[in-house]
Amino acid sequence: MSDSIQSSVLVIVGASHAGSLLAVQARKEGWQGRIVLIGAESHLPYHRPPLSKAVLAGERSLESILLRPELLYSNNQIELRLGERVVSLDRADKCVQLASGEVLHYDKLALCTGATPRRLPVAEGLPGVYTLRQADDVTAIRQLMAAGKRAVVIGGGYIGLEVAAVMTEQGMQVTVAEAAERLLQRVASPTISDYFRLLHESRGVKVMTHASVTEIEREQETLVLTFADGTVLEADLVIVGIGVEPETALAAEAGLEIGNGIVVDGYMGTSDPDIVAAGDCAQFPSARYGRCLRLESVQNALDQARIAAANLCGQRVVYDSLPWFWSDQYDCKLQSAGLRLEHEHEVVRGNPAAVGSEGLSVFYMRGDRMIAADCVNRAKEFMACKRLIAERLPVNLAALADESLLPEHFEQR
Ligand SMILES: Cc1cc2nc3c(=O)[nH]c(=O)nc-3n(C[C@H](O)[C@H](O)[C@H](O)COP(=O)(O)OP(=O)(O)OC[C@H]3O[C@@H](n4cnc5c(N)ncnc54)[C@H](O)[C@@H]3O)c2cc1C
């Protein structure tokens, strides 16, 4: 073990999926000096995905979704600095400054600053209009939720659709307004987009596509939304879910290389040898896909944190995990593996017109190799696909669409 990790100070900015795990893993990997984990949110690090699912539905409390108990941090001598924002980074003096004015020296720094919701200029500052990223957002939104109320969700991505599902199940009247020609356009195939549109419409959600909101006004308690085609909608609550931007401000001001996120190499190292980055904020070179990527998922945040921690502690490991993701809407669990980049054809297993518990899978193929899969309520198929994609195994094409054959027959033998 090198001398540096015996007595050096590791400062981690951002205390969520990536930052929290990076701290714990660095200790496990042998970091013996101080570890300071700084987070702008005042809560102990928590699982973010349930915010738009069980927490919004009121089925889970914040206390029940903590990533780790407080004791785990103290037992590992991880100093938690919660409710504190890092406002500047001085790379020459190797220190960060907190909003309070306090300056902390580091030997190694990890930026796990995540992402922040994209803003909709016409919605800025209006009461009753929310984005959903943090636990405090959910607390505020829940105060306005009640059966019979009207909600407009701007943006038909995963978070918007999860919010729409929860609000519909709570008896609210929900409209999803998506500017693109289909739901989930950035992340899913047309087959999956159509499936989720049908699912939401079958539950009573009004789905608008090609719908660009041009104005929002507040008339007493009612929000009045005007769209580019002249449509006018009234709402008691508006949720803006139009994507996120990587949180790169600190890194950019300190002169680190920035692309679509903080630029890192395969080892999660930034353009400064003493600074790593991981999670939603990081743009990395993917050997698997032969291009630079920035992903927004728990898998990516956790796997990158593990790699960054190992490398900080003297190892030399490259990040090359298979991306995977999930989304829960009503009784449907979508699980996705791999990225649907340049696939040649798709195979559908199940009936896309029969939405509900039976689910379906869509496999994205290049020749006889599967490069990605979307599976709805089909956990066994998802697990089989993950292996086929990760190990680039040849696939038995005929078996994919044949529901009489179990997933173990997917592999060509
Ligand atoms: C509502 C919702 C539902 C989601 N559902 C899913 C899902 O079902 N499946 C899935 O895989 N992914 C899901 N995601 C995405 C997933 O939560 C993110 O990919 C993951 O949280 C990324 O973790 P991270 O640690 O990189 O960043 P974040 O979770 O964004 O955390 C970054 C933290 O850094 C803090 N921070 C930033 N700047 C500073 C600073 N200067 N000083 C101090 N602290 C700072 C922020 O306050 C924040 O707490 C969801 C996200 C949201 C918002």
Coordinates of C-alpha atoms and ligand atoms in Angstrom, one line a residue:
M1 CA 0.0 0.0 0.0
S2 CA 1.4 3.4 -0.9
D3 CA 2.3 6.0 1.8
S4 CA -0.2 8.4 0.2
I5 CA -3.3 6.5 1.2
Q6 CA -2.0 5.9 4.8
S7 CA -2.3 9.6 5.7
S8 CA -3.9 11.4 2.8
V9 CA -7.2 13.3 2.8
L10 CA -9.9 12.1 0.4
V11 CA -12.6 14.7 -0.1
I12 CA -15.8 13.6 -1.9
V13 CA -18.2 16.2 -3.2
G14 CA -21.8 14.9 -3.6
A15 CA -23.3 12.5 -1.2
S16 CA -25.6 10.3 -3.2
H17 CA -25.3 7.0 -5.0
A18 CA -21.8 7.6 -6.3
G19 CA -20.3 9.6 -3.5
S20 CA -21.6 7.5 -0.6
L21 CA -20.4 4.2 -2.2
L22 CA -17.1 5.8 -3.2
A23 CA -16.4 6.7 0.4
V24 CA -17.2 3.2 1.7
Q25 CA -15.3 1.4 -1.0
A26 CA -12.2 3.6 -0.6
R27 CA -12.1 2.6 3.0
K28 CA -12.6 -1.1 2.0
E29 CA -9.9 -0.8 -0.6
G30 CA -7.4 0.4 2.1
W31 CA -7.7 4.2 2.2
Q32 CA -6.4 4.9 5.7
G33 CA -6.4 8.7 5.9
R34 CA -9.4 11.0 6.4
I35 CA -12.4 10.6 4.2
V36 CA -14.8 13.6 4.1
L37 CA -18.1 13.2 2.3
I38 CA -19.8 16.5 1.5
G39 CA -23.4 16.8 0.4
A40 CA -25.5 19.8 -0.3
E41 CA -28.7 18.0 0.7
S42 CA -29.3 17.9 4.4
H43 CA -30.5 14.3 4.5
L44 CA -28.4 11.2 4.9
P45 CA -27.7 9.7 1.4
Y46 CA -30.8 8.0 0.1
H47 CA -32.0 5.9 -2.9
R48 CA -33.1 8.4 -5.5
P49 CA -35.3 6.2 -7.7
P50 CA -38.1 5.7 -5.1
L51 CA -38.7 9.4 -5.1
S52 CA -40.9 9.2 -8.2
K53 CA -42.3 5.9 -7.2
A54 CA -43.1 4.7 -3.6
V55 CA -42.1 7.9 -1.8
L56 CA -44.3 10.0 -4.1
A57 CA -47.1 7.5 -3.5
G58 CA -46.7 7.9 0.2
E59 CA -45.9 4.2 0.6
R60 CA -42.2 4.8 1.7
S61 CA -40.7 7.3 4.0
L62 CA -37.3 9.0 3.5
E63 CA -36.0 7.1 6.5
S64 CA -36.8 3.8 4.9
I65 CA -34.8 4.5 1.7
L66 CA -31.5 5.5 3.2
L67 CA -28.5 4.1 1.3
R68 CA -26.7 3.2 4.6
P69 CA -27.4 3.8 8.3
E70 CA -25.6 6.7 9.8
L71 CA -23.6 4.3 12.0
L72 CA -21.9 2.8 8.9
Y73 CA -20.3 6.1 8.1
S74 CA -19.0 6.6 11.6
N75 CA -17.9 3.0 11.9
N76 CA -15.8 3.6 8.8
Q77 CA -14.5 6.9 10.0
I78 CA -16.2 8.7 7.1
E79 CA -16.8 12.3 8.1
L80 CA -20.2 13.4 6.8
R81 CA -20.7 17.0 6.0
L82 CA -24.4 17.2 5.1
G83 CA -26.3 20.4 4.1
E84 CA -23.1 21.9 3.0
R85 CA -22.3 23.0 -0.6
V86 CA -18.9 23.2 -2.1
V87 CA -18.7 26.6 -3.8
S88 CA -15.2 26.6 -5.3
L89 CA -12.3 24.3 -6.1
D90 CA -8.7 25.5 -6.0
R91 CA -6.6 22.9 -7.8
A92 CA -3.3 24.8 -7.3
D93 CA -3.7 24.8 -3.5
K94 CA -5.6 21.5 -3.5
C95 CA -8.6 22.7 -1.4
V96 CA -12.3 23.2 -1.7
Q97 CA -14.3 26.0 -0.1
L98 CA -17.8 25.4 1.5
A99 CA -20.6 28.0 1.3
S100 CA -19.9 28.7 5.0
G101 CA -16.4 29.9 4.0
E102 CA -14.7 26.9 5.5
V103 CA -11.7 25.7 3.5
L104 CA -10.9 21.9 3.3
H105 CA -7.6 20.6 2.1
Y106 CA -7.5 17.5 -0.1
D107 CA -4.9 15.1 -1.4
K108 CA -7.4 13.4 -3.7
L109 CA -10.8 14.7 -4.7
A110 CA -13.8 12.9 -6.0
L111 CA -16.5 14.8 -7.9
C112 CA -19.8 13.0 -7.6
T113 CA -22.0 16.0 -8.2
G114 CA -24.7 14.3 -10.2
A115 CA -27.1 16.2 -12.3
T116 CA -29.8 18.9 -11.9
P117 CA -33.1 19.2 -13.6
R118 CA -33.3 21.1 -16.8
R119 CA -35.4 24.3 -16.3
L120 CA -38.3 25.4 -18.4
P121 CA -38.0 29.2 -18.8
V122 CA -41.8 29.8 -19.1
A123 CA -42.3 27.9 -15.8
E124 CA -39.6 29.7 -13.7
G125 CA -40.7 30.9 -10.3
L126 CA -44.4 29.9 -10.6
P127 CA -46.0 28.4 -7.4
G128 CA -47.4 25.0 -8.2
V129 CA -44.7 24.2 -10.7
Y130 CA -42.1 21.6 -9.6
T131 CA -39.2 19.6 -10.9
L132 CA -38.4 16.3 -9.1
R133 CA -34.9 15.4 -8.2
Q134 CA -34.6 15.6 -4.4
A135 CA -36.4 14.4 -1.4
D136 CA -37.5 17.9 -0.6
D137 CA -39.1 18.2 -4.0
V138 CA -41.3 15.2 -3.2
T139 CA -42.3 16.7 0.2
A140 CA -43.5 19.9 -1.6
I141 CA -45.3 18.0 -4.4
R142 CA -47.1 15.7 -2.1
Q143 CA -48.7 18.6 -0.3
L144 CA -50.5 19.5 -3.5
M145 CA -51.6 16.0 -4.5
A146 CA -55.2 15.0 -3.8
A147 CA -57.7 12.8 -5.6
G148 CA -59.6 14.8 -8.3
K149 CA -56.9 17.5 -8.7
R150 CA -55.5 18.2 -12.2
A151 CA -51.8 17.6 -12.9
V152 CA -49.9 18.4 -16.1
V153 CA -46.6 16.5 -16.5
I154 CA -44.4 18.3 -19.0
G155 CA -42.0 15.7 -20.4
G156 CA -42.8 12.1 -21.2
G157 CA -39.5 10.6 -20.1
Y158 CA -39.1 8.0 -17.4
I159 CA -39.5 10.3 -14.5
G160 CA -42.5 12.1 -16.0
L161 CA -44.2 8.8 -16.7
E162 CA -43.5 7.5 -13.2
V163 CA -45.0 10.6 -11.7
A164 CA -48.0 10.3 -14.1
A165 CA -48.6 6.7 -12.9
V166 CA -48.4 7.6 -9.2
M167 CA -50.7 10.6 -9.5
T168 CA -53.2 8.6 -11.7
E169 CA -53.3 5.8 -9.1
Q170 CA -54.0 8.5 -6.4
G171 CA -57.1 9.5 -8.4
M172 CA -55.7 12.6 -10.0
Q173 CA -56.5 13.7 -13.5
V174 CA -53.2 13.6 -15.3
T175 CA -52.1 14.9 -18.7
V176 CA -48.6 14.2 -20.0
A177 CA -47.4 16.8 -22.5
E178 CA -44.4 15.7 -24.6
A179 CA -42.7 17.9 -27.1
A180 CA -41.3 15.1 -29.2
E181 CA -43.3 12.9 -31.5
R182 CA -43.4 10.0 -29.0
L183 CA -43.0 9.3 -25.3
L184 CA -39.5 8.1 -24.2
Q185 CA -38.1 9.2 -27.5
R186 CA -34.5 9.7 -26.2
V187 CA -34.3 6.4 -24.4
A188 CA -36.6 3.8 -25.9
S189 CA -37.6 2.2 -29.2
P190 CA -40.9 3.1 -30.9
T191 CA -42.3 -0.3 -29.8
I192 CA -41.6 0.5 -26.1
S193 CA -42.9 4.1 -26.5
D194 CA -46.2 2.9 -28.0
Y195 CA -46.5 0.3 -25.3
F196 CA -46.1 2.8 -22.5
R197 CA -48.5 5.3 -24.3
L198 CA -51.1 2.6 -24.4
L199 CA -50.5 1.6 -20.8
H200 CA -51.0 5.2 -19.6
E201 CA -54.0 5.8 -21.8
S202 CA -55.6 2.6 -20.6
R203 CA -55.3 4.0 -17.0
G204 CA -56.9 7.3 -18.0
V205 CA -53.9 9.5 -18.6
K206 CA -54.3 12.0 -21.5
V207 CA -51.1 11.9 -23.6
M208 CA -50.2 14.7 -25.9
T209 CA -47.2 14.5 -28.2
H210 CA -45.7 17.3 -30.4
A211 CA -46.9 19.5 -27.4
S212 CA -44.6 22.4 -26.7
V213 CA -45.7 24.6 -23.9
T214 CA -45.2 28.3 -24.7
E215 CA -46.7 30.0 -21.7
I216 CA -47.8 29.3 -18.2
E217 CA -49.8 31.8 -16.2
R218 CA -51.2 31.5 -12.7
E219 CA -54.8 32.7 -12.2
Q220 CA -55.5 32.5 -8.5
E221 CA -55.0 28.8 -7.6
T222 CA -55.1 27.6 -11.2
L223 CA -52.2 27.2 -13.6
V224 CA -53.1 27.9 -17.2
L225 CA -50.8 26.3 -19.8
T226 CA -50.8 27.4 -23.5
F227 CA -49.2 25.2 -26.1
A228 CA -47.7 26.1 -29.5
D229 CA -50.7 24.7 -31.4
G230 CA -53.1 26.9 -29.3
T231 CA -54.2 24.2 -26.9
V232 CA -54.9 25.6 -23.4
L233 CA -54.9 23.4 -20.3
E234 CA -55.7 24.2 -16.7
A235 CA -53.9 22.5 -13.8
D236 CA -53.6 22.6 -10.1
L237 CA -50.1 21.2 -10.3
V238 CA -47.4 21.1 -13.0
I239 CA -44.4 18.8 -12.9
V240 CA -41.5 19.6 -15.3
G241 CA -39.6 16.5 -16.2
I242 CA -37.6 17.5 -19.3
G243 CA -34.3 15.9 -18.4
V244 CA -31.2 16.8 -16.5
E245 CA -27.9 18.6 -17.0
P246 CA -24.7 17.2 -15.5
E247 CA -23.6 19.3 -12.6
T248 CA -20.2 20.5 -13.9
A249 CA -20.0 24.1 -12.6
L250 CA -17.3 23.4 -9.9
A251 CA -15.2 21.4 -12.3
A252 CA -15.6 23.9 -15.1
E253 CA -14.7 26.9 -13.0
A254 CA -11.6 25.1 -11.8
G255 CA -10.5 24.5 -15.4
L256 CA -11.1 20.7 -15.7
E257 CA -11.9 19.4 -19.1
I258 CA -15.7 19.4 -19.7
G259 CA -17.7 17.8 -22.5
N260 CA -21.2 16.4 -21.9
G261 CA -20.2 16.2 -18.3
I262 CA -16.8 16.2 -16.5
V263 CA -14.5 14.4 -18.9
V264 CA -12.9 11.3 -17.3
D265 CA -10.7 8.5 -18.7
G266 CA -11.5 4.8 -18.4
Y267 CA -10.1 4.9 -14.8
M268 CA -12.5 7.7 -13.8
G269 CA -9.6 10.1 -13.7
T270 CA -10.3 13.7 -14.8
S271 CA -7.8 16.0 -16.6
D272 CA -6.3 16.6 -13.1
P273 CA -4.4 13.5 -11.8
D274 CA -5.6 14.1 -8.2
I275 CA -9.3 14.4 -9.1
V276 CA -11.7 11.6 -10.1
A277 CA -15.3 11.9 -11.1
A278 CA -18.2 9.3 -11.1
G279 CA -21.9 9.0 -11.7
D280 CA -24.3 11.2 -13.6
C281 CA -21.8 14.1 -13.8
A282 CA -19.1 12.1 -15.6
Q283 CA -18.5 11.6 -19.4
F284 CA -16.4 8.5 -20.0
P285 CA -14.9 6.7 -23.0
S286 CA -16.8 3.4 -23.4
A287 CA -14.7 0.7 -24.9
R288 CA -17.8 -1.4 -25.2
Y289 CA -19.6 1.2 -27.4
G290 CA -16.5 2.8 -29.0
R291 CA -17.7 6.3 -28.0
C292 CA -17.9 8.8 -25.1
L293 CA -21.0 8.4 -23.0
R294 CA -22.6 9.9 -20.0
L295 CA -25.3 7.8 -18.4
E296 CA -27.9 8.6 -15.8
S297 CA -28.6 5.4 -13.8
V298 CA -27.9 3.9 -10.4
Q299 CA -25.9 1.0 -12.0
N300 CA -23.6 3.5 -13.7
A301 CA -23.1 5.6 -10.5
L302 CA -22.4 2.6 -8.4
D303 CA -20.1 0.8 -10.8
Q304 CA -18.1 4.0 -11.5
A305 CA -17.8 4.7 -7.8
R306 CA -16.3 1.3 -7.2
I307 CA -13.8 1.7 -10.1
A308 CA -12.9 5.3 -8.9
A309 CA -12.3 4.0 -5.3
A310 CA -10.2 1.1 -6.4
N311 CA -8.0 3.4 -8.6
L312 CA -7.6 6.0 -5.8
C313 CA -6.3 3.2 -3.7
G314 CA -3.6 2.2 -6.2
Q315 CA -5.3 -0.3 -8.5
R316 CA -5.6 0.2 -12.2
V317 CA -9.1 -1.0 -13.3
V318 CA -11.1 0.3 -16.2
Y319 CA -14.8 1.0 -16.2
D320 CA -16.6 -1.1 -18.8
S321 CA -19.8 -2.3 -17.2
L322 CA -22.9 -3.3 -19.2
P323 CA -25.4 -0.4 -18.7
W324 CA -28.8 -1.4 -17.2
F325 CA -31.8 0.5 -16.0
W326 CA -35.3 0.0 -14.7
S327 CA -38.5 2.0 -14.4
D328 CA -41.7 1.2 -12.4
Q329 CA -45.1 2.4 -13.7
Y330 CA -48.3 1.0 -12.3
D331 CA -47.9 -2.8 -12.1
C332 CA -45.3 -2.7 -14.9
K333 CA -41.5 -3.0 -14.3
L334 CA -39.4 -2.1 -17.3
Q335 CA -35.9 -3.5 -17.1
S336 CA -33.4 -2.5 -19.9
A337 CA -30.0 -3.9 -20.6
G338 CA -27.4 -2.5 -23.0
L339 CA -27.7 0.5 -25.3
R340 CA -29.8 0.4 -28.4
L341 CA -27.1 1.9 -30.6
E342 CA -27.0 1.0 -34.3
H343 CA -29.1 -2.2 -34.0
E344 CA -30.1 -3.8 -37.3
H345 CA -33.5 -5.3 -36.3
E346 CA -35.7 -5.9 -33.3
V347 CA -37.5 -9.0 -32.2
V348 CA -40.7 -8.7 -30.1
R349 CA -41.7 -11.4 -27.6
G350 CA -45.3 -11.0 -26.4
N351 CA -48.1 -8.9 -27.6
P352 CA -47.4 -5.1 -27.6
A353 CA -51.1 -4.3 -27.8
A354 CA -51.9 -6.2 -24.6
V355 CA -50.6 -3.9 -21.9
G356 CA -50.4 -5.1 -18.3
S357 CA -49.0 -7.8 -16.1
E358 CA -48.2 -10.2 -19.0
G359 CA -45.6 -7.8 -20.2
L360 CA -43.4 -8.1 -23.2
S361 CA -39.7 -8.1 -24.3
V362 CA -38.1 -6.3 -27.2
F363 CA -34.7 -7.5 -28.3
Y364 CA -32.4 -5.3 -30.3
M365 CA -30.1 -7.3 -32.6
R366 CA -27.0 -6.9 -34.7
G367 CA -26.8 -10.1 -36.8
D368 CA -27.1 -13.0 -34.3
R369 CA -25.9 -10.9 -31.3
M370 CA -28.2 -9.1 -29.0
I371 CA -27.0 -5.6 -28.2
A372 CA -29.9 -4.4 -26.0
A373 CA -33.2 -5.5 -24.5
D374 CA -36.2 -3.9 -22.9
C375 CA -38.2 -6.3 -20.8
V376 CA -41.5 -5.4 -19.1
N377 CA -42.6 -7.7 -16.2
R378 CA -40.2 -10.4 -17.5
A379 CA -37.4 -10.6 -15.0
K380 CA -36.1 -14.0 -16.2
E381 CA -35.9 -12.8 -19.8
F382 CA -34.1 -9.7 -18.6
M383 CA -31.5 -11.8 -16.6
A384 CA -30.9 -14.0 -19.6
C385 CA -30.5 -11.0 -21.9
K386 CA -28.0 -9.3 -19.6
R387 CA -25.7 -12.3 -19.9
L388 CA -26.1 -12.6 -23.7
I389 CA -25.4 -9.0 -24.2
A390 CA -22.5 -8.7 -21.7
E391 CA -20.8 -11.8 -23.0
R392 CA -21.7 -11.1 -26.6
L393 CA -23.0 -14.6 -27.1
P394 CA -24.6 -15.8 -30.3
V395 CA -28.4 -15.9 -30.0
N396 CA -30.9 -18.4 -31.3
L397 CA -33.2 -16.0 -33.2
A398 CA -36.1 -18.4 -33.5
A399 CA -36.3 -18.9 -29.8
L400 CA -36.5 -15.2 -29.0
A401 CA -40.0 -14.7 -30.4
D402 CA -41.3 -18.2 -29.4
E403 CA -43.1 -17.9 -26.1
S404 CA -43.3 -21.6 -25.7
L405 CA -39.5 -21.7 -25.2
L406 CA -37.9 -20.6 -22.0
P407 CA -35.2 -17.9 -21.8
E408 CA -32.5 -20.6 -21.4
H409 CA -33.0 -21.4 -25.1
F410 CA -32.1 -17.9 -26.1
E411 CA -28.4 -18.8 -26.4
Q412 CA -27.3 -20.6 -29.6
R413 CA -25.7 -23.8 -28.7
Ligands
LIG1 C1 -37.0 10.8 -9.4 C2 -35.9 10.0 -10.0 C3 -36.1 8.6 -10.3 C4 -35.1 7.8 -10.8 N1 -35.3 6.5 -11.1 C5 -34.3 5.8 -11.5 C6 -34.5 4.4 -11.8 O1 -35.6 3.9 -11.6 N2 -33.5 3.6 -12.1 C7 -32.2 4.1 -12.3 O2 -31.2 3.4 -12.6 N3 -32.0 5.5 -12.1 C8 -33.0 6.3 -11.7 N4 -32.8 7.6 -11.5 C9 -31.5 8.2 -11.8 C10 -30.5 7.9 -10.6 O3 -31.2 8.3 -9.5 C11 -29.3 8.7 -10.9 O4 -28.6 8.2 -12.0 C12 -28.3 8.6 -9.6 O5 -28.9 9.3 -8.6 C13 -27.0 9.3 -9.9 O6 -26.2 9.3 -8.7 P1 -25.1 10.3 -8.5 O7 -24.5 10.0 -7.2 O8 -24.2 10.3 -9.7 O9 -25.8 11.8 -8.6 P2 -27.0 12.4 -7.7 O10 -27.9 11.3 -7.2 O11 -27.5 13.4 -8.6 O12 -26.3 13.1 -6.5 C14 -25.4 14.2 -6.6 C15 -25.4 14.8 -5.2 O13 -24.4 15.8 -5.2 C16 -24.8 16.9 -4.5 N5 -24.0 18.1 -5.0 C17 -24.0 18.6 -6.2 N6 -23.1 19.6 -6.3 C18 -22.6 19.8 -5.0 C19 -21.8 20.7 -4.4 N7 -21.2 21.7 -5.1 N8 -21.5 20.6 -3.1 C20 -22.1 19.6 -2.3 N9 -23.0 18.7 -2.9 C21 -23.2 18.8 -4.2 C22 -26.3 17.0 -4.9 O14 -27.0 17.8 -4.0 C23 -26.7 15.5 -4.9 O15 -27.2 15.2 -3.6 C24 -33.8 8.4 -11.0 C25 -33.6 9.8 -10.8 C26 -34.6 10.5 -10.2 C27 -34.4 12.0 -9.9

